[in-house]
PDB file of C-alpha atoms in Angstrom:
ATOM      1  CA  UNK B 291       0.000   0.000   0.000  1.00 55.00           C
ATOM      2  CA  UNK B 292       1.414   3.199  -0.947  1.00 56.00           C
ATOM      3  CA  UNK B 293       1.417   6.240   1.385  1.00 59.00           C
ATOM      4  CA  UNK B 294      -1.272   9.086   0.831  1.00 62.00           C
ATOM      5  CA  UNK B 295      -0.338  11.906  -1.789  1.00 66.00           C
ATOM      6  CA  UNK B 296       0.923   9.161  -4.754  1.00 76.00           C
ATOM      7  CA  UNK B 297      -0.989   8.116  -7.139  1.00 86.00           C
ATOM      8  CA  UNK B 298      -1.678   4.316  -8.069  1.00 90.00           C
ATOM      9  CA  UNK B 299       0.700   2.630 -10.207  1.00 92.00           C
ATOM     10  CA  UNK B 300       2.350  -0.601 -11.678  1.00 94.00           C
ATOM     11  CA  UNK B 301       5.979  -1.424 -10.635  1.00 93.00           C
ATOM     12  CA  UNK B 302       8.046  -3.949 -13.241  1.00 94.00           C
ATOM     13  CA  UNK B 303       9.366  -6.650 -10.910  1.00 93.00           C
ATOM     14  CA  UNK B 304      11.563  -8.419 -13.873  1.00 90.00           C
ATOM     15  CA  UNK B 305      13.886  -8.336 -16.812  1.00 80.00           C
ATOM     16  CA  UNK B 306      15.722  -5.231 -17.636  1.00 84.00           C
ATOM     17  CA  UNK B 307      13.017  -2.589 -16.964  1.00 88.00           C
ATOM     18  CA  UNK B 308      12.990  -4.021 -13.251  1.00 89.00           C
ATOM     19  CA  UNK B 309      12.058  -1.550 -10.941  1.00 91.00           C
ATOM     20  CA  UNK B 310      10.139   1.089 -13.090  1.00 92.00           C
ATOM     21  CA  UNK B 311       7.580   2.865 -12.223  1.00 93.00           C
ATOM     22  CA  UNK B 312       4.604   3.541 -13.602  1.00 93.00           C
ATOM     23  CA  UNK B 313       2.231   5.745 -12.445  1.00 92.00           C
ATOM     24  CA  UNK B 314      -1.740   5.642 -13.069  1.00 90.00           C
ATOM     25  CA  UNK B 315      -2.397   9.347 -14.308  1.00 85.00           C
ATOM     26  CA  UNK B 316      -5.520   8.670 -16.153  1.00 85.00           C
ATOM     27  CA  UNK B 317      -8.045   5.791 -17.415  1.00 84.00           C
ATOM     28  CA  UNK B 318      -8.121   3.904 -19.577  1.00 89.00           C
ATOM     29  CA  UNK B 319      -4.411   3.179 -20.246  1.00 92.00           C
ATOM     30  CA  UNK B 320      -2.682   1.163 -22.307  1.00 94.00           C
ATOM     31  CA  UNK B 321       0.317  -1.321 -21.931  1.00 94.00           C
ATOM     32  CA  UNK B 322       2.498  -2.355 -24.365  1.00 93.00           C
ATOM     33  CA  UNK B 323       5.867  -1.581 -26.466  1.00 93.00           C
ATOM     34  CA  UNK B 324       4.205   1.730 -28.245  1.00 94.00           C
ATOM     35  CA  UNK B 325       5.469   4.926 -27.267  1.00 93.00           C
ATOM     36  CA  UNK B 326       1.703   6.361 -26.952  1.00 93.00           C
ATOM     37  CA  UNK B 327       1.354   3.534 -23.887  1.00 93.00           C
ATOM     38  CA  UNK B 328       0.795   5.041 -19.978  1.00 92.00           C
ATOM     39  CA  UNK B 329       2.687   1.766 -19.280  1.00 93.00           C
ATOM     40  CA  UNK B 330       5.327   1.321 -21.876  1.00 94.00           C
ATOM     41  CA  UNK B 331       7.542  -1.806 -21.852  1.00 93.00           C
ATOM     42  CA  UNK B 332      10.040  -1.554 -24.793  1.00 90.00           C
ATOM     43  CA  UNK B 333      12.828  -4.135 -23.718  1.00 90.00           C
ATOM     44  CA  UNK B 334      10.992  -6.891 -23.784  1.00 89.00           C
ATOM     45  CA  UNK B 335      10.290  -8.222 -27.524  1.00 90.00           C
ATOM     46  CA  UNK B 336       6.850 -10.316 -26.649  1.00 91.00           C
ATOM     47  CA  UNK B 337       5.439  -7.543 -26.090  1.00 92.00           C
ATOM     48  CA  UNK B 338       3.482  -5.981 -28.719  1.00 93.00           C
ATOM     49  CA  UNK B 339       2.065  -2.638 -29.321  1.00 93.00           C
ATOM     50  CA  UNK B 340      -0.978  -2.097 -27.246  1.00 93.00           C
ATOM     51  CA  UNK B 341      -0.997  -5.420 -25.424  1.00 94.00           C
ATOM     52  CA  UNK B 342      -3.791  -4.811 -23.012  1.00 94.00           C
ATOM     53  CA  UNK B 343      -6.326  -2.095 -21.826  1.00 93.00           C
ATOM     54  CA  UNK B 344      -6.493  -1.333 -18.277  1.00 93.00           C
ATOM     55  CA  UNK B 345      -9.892   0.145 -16.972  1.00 90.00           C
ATOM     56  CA  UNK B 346     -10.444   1.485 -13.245  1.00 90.00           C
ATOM     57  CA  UNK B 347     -13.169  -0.638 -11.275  1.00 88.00           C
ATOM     58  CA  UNK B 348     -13.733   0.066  -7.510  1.00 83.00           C
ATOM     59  CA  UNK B 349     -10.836  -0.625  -5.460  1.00 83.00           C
ATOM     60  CA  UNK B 350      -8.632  -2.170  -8.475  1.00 89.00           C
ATOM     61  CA  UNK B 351      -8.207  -2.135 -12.230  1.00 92.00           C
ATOM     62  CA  UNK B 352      -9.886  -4.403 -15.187  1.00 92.00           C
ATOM     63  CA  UNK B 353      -7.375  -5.712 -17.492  1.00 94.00           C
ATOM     64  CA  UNK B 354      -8.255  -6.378 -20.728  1.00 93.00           C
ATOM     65  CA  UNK B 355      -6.171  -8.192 -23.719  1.00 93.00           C
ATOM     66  CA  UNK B 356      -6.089  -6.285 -27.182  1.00 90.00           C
ATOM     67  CA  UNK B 357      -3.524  -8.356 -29.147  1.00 85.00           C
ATOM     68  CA  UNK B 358      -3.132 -12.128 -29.615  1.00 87.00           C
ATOM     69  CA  UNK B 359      -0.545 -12.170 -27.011  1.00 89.00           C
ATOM     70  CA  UNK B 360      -1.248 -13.566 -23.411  1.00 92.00           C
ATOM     71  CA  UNK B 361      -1.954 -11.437 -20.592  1.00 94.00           C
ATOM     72  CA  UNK B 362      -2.272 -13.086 -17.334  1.00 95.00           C
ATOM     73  CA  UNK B 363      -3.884 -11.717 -13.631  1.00 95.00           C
ATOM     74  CA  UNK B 364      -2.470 -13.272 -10.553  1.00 94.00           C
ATOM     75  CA  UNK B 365      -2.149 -16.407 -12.776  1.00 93.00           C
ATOM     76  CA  UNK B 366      -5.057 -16.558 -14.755  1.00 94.00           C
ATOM     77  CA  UNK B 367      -5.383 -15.934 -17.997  1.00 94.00           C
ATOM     78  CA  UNK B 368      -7.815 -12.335 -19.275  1.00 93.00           C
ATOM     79  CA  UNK B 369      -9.152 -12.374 -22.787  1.00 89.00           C
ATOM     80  CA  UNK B 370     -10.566  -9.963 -25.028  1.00 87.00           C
ATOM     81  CA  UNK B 371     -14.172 -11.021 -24.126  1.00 86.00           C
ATOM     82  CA  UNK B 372     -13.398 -12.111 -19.929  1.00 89.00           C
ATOM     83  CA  UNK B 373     -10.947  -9.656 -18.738  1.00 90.00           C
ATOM     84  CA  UNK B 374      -9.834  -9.852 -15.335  1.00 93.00           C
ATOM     85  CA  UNK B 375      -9.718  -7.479 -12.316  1.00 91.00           C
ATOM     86  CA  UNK B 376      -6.356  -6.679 -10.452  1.00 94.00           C
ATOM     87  CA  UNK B 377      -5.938  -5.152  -6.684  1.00 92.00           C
ATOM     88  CA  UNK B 378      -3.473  -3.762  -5.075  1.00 91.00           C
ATOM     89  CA  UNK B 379      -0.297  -6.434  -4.493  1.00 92.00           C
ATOM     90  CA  UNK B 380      -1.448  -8.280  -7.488  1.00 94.00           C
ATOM     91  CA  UNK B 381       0.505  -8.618 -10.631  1.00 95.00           C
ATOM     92  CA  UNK B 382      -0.353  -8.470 -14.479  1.00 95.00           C
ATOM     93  CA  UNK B 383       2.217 -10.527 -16.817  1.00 95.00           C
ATOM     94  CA  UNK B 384       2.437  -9.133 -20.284  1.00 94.00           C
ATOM     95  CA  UNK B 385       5.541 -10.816 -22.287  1.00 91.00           C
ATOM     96  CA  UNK B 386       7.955 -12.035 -20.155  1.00 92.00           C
ATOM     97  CA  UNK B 387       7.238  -8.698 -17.800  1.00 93.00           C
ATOM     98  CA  UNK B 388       5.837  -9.205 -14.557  1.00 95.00           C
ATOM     99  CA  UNK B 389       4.143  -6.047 -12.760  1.00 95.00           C
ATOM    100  CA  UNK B 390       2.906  -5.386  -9.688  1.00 95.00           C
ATOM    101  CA  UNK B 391      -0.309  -3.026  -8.645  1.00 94.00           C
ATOM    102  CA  UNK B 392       0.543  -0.848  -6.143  1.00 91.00           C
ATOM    103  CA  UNK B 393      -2.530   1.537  -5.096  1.00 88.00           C
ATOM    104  CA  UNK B 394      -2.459   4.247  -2.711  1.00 87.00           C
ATOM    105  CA  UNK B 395      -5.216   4.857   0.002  1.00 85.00           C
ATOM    106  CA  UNK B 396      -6.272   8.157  -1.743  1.00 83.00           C
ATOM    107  CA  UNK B 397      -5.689   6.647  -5.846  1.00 84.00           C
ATOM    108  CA  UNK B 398      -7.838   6.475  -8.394  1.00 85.00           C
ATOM    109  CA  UNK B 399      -8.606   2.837  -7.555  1.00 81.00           C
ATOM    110  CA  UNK B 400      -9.787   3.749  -4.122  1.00 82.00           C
ATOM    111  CA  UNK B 401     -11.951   6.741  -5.344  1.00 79.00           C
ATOM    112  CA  UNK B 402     -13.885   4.667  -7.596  1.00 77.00           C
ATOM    113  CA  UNK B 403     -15.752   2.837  -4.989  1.00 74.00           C
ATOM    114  CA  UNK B 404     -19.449   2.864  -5.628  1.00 70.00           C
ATOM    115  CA  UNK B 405     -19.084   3.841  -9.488  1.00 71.00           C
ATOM    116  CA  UNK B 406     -20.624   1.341 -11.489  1.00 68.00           C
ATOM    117  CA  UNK B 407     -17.926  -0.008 -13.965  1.00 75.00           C
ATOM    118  CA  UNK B 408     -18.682  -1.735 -17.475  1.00 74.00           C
ATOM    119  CA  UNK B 409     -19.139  -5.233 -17.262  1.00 80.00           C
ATOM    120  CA  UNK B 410     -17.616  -7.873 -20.108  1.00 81.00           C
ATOM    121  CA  UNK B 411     -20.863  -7.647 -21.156  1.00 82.00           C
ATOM    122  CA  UNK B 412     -21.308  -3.770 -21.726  1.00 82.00           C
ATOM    123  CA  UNK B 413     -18.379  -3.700 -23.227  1.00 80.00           C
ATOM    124  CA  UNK B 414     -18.607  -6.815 -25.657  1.00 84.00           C
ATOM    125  CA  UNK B 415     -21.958  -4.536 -27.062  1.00 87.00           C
ATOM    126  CA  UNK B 416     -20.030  -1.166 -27.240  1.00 83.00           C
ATOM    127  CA  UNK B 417     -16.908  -2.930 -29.241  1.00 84.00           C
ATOM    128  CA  UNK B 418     -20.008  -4.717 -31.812  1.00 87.00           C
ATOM    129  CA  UNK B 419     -21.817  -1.270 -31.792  1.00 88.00           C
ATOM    130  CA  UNK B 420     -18.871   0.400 -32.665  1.00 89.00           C
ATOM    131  CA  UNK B 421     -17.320  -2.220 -34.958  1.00 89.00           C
ATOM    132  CA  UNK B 422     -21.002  -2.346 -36.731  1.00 90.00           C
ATOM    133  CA  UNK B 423     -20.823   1.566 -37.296  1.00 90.00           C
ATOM    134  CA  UNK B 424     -17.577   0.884 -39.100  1.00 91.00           C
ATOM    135  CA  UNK B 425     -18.823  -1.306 -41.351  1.00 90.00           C
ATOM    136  CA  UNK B 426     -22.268   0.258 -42.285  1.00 89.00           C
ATOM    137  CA  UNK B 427     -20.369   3.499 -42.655  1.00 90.00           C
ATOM    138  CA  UNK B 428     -17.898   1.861 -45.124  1.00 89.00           C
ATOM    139  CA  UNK B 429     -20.530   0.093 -46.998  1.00 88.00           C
ATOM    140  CA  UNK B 430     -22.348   3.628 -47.491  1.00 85.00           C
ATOM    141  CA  UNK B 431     -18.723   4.982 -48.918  1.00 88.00           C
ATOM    142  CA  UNK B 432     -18.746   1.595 -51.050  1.00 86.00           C
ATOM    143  CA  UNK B 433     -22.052   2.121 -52.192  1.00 81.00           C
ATOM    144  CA  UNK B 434     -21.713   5.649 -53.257  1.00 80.00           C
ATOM    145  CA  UNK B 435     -18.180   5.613 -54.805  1.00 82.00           C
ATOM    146  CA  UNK B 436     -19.657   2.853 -57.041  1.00 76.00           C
ATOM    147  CA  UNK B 437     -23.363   4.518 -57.672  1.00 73.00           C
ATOM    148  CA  UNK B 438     -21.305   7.518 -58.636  1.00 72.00           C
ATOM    149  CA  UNK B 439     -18.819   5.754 -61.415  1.00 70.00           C
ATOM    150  CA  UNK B 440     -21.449   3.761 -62.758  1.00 64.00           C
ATOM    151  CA  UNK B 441     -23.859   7.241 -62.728  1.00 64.00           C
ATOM    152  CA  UNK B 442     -20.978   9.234 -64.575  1.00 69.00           C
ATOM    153  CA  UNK B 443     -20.617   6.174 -66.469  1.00 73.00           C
ATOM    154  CA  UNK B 444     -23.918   5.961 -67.574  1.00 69.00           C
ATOM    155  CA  UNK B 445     -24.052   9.372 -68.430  1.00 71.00           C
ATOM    156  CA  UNK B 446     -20.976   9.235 -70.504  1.00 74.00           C
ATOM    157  CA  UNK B 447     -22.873   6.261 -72.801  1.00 73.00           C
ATOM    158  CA  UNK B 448     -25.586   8.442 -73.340  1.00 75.00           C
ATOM    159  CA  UNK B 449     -23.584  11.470 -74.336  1.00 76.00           C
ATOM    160  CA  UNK B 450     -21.376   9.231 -76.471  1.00 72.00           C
ATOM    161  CA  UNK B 451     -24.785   7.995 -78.461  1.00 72.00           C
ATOM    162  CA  UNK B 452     -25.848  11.271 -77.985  1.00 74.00           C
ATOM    163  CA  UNK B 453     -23.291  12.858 -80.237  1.00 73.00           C
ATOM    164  CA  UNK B 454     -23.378  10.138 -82.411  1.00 71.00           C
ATOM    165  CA  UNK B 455     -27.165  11.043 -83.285  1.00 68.00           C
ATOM    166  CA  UNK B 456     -26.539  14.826 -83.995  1.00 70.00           C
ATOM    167  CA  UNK B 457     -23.568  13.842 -85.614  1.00 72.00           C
ATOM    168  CA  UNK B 458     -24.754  10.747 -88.031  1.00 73.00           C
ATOM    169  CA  UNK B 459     -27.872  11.717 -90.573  1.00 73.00           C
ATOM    170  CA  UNK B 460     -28.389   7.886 -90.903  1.00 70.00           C
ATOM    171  CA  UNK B 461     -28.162   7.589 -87.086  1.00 69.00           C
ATOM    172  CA  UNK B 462     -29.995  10.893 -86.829  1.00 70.00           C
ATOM    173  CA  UNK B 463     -33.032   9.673 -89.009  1.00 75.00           C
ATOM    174  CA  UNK B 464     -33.106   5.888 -87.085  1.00 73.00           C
ATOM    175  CA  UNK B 465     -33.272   7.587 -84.070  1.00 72.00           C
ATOM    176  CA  UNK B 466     -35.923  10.082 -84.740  1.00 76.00           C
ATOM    177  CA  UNK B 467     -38.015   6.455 -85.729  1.00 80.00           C
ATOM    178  CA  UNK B 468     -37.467   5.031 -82.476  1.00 76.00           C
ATOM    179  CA  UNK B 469     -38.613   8.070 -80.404  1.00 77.00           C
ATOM    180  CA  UNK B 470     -41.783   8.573 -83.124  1.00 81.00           C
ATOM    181  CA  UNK B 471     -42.492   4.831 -82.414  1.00 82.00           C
ATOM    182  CA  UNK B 472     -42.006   4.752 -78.483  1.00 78.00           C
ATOM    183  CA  UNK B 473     -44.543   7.869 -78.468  1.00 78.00           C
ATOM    184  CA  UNK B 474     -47.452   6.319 -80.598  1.00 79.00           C
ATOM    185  CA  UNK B 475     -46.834   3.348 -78.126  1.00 78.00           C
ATOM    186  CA  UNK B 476     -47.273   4.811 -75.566  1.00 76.00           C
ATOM    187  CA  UNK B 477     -50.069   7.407 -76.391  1.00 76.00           C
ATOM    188  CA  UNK B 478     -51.977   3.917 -77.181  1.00 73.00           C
ATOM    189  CA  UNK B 479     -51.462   2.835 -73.961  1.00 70.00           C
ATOM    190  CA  UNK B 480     -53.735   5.769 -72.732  1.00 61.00           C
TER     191      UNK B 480
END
């Protein structure tokens, strides 16, 4: 337990980072090798980019895996879908790095109490809400790049034939048939 005035924050206990600190400023944080990551580990090459996602919950942190690479809490394994909650003293493995939670008695951890976190649940319908957004918005830009080629398409056939009509008295006179025969058709109709 850290003393009051410090914020909460994840300690490396191995490898060549051993002994870094890293402090919980704000949620939700990343860890991984990327410099945009609250908890960066760059010496250790199983980690990848953004490796997990760490949320505050009352009185600890949810972990969440983002990559294909393990992350484990206090020995278990968290997923993308079951992510696991970490209090203070516990550790997080990412890679080969092993860190520890250390939270203080006024952190961030210990001011969430009562706040309702998002469950796996909550979250699994965000990420499909989100992801579905994606795709109906890219469908729309699909849609509408290819409406507008086969539109300007389109209209360049019928100025081609166009031209080809004013242009061709053969054309001109075969054409002026057609229309004449399309109107008595369809002044029959009615």
């Amino acid at each position: 337990m850290r003393s009051p005035g410090y914020p909460d924050g994840f300690h490396v206990l191995n490898g060549p980072e051993d002994g870094t600190f890293f402090p919980v400023v704000r949620v939700p944080m990343y860890v991984g090798s990327d410099p945009g990551c609250a908890v960066r580990i760059s010496l250790d090459d199983s980690v990848s980019a953004r490796h997990a996602l760490v949320t505050v919950v009352s009185d600890g942190y949810r972990v969440r895996r983002l990559d294909t690479e393990p992350v484990y809490v206090d020995g278990k394994r968290a997923g993308m879908l079951r992510s696991r909650i970490v209090r203070t003293g516990g550790q997080i493995q990412v890679g080969q790095t092993l860190l520890c939670l250390e939270c203080a008695e006024d952190g961030l951890a210990r001011r969430s109490r009562g706040i309702v976190s998002e469950s796996d649940l909550g979250w699994l319908v965000r990420l499909t809400l989100r992801l579905a957004g994606r795709a109906v918005r890219g469908l729309a830009r699909f849609v509408l790049r290819l409406f507008g080629r086969v539109l300007t398409s389109w209209l360049a056939v019928i100025a081609c034939i166009f031209l080809i009509l004013l242009l061709s008295p053969m054309m001109r006179q075969w054409a002026m048939y057609l229309i004449r025969s399309a109107y008595f058709a369809v002044r029959h109709l009615f």
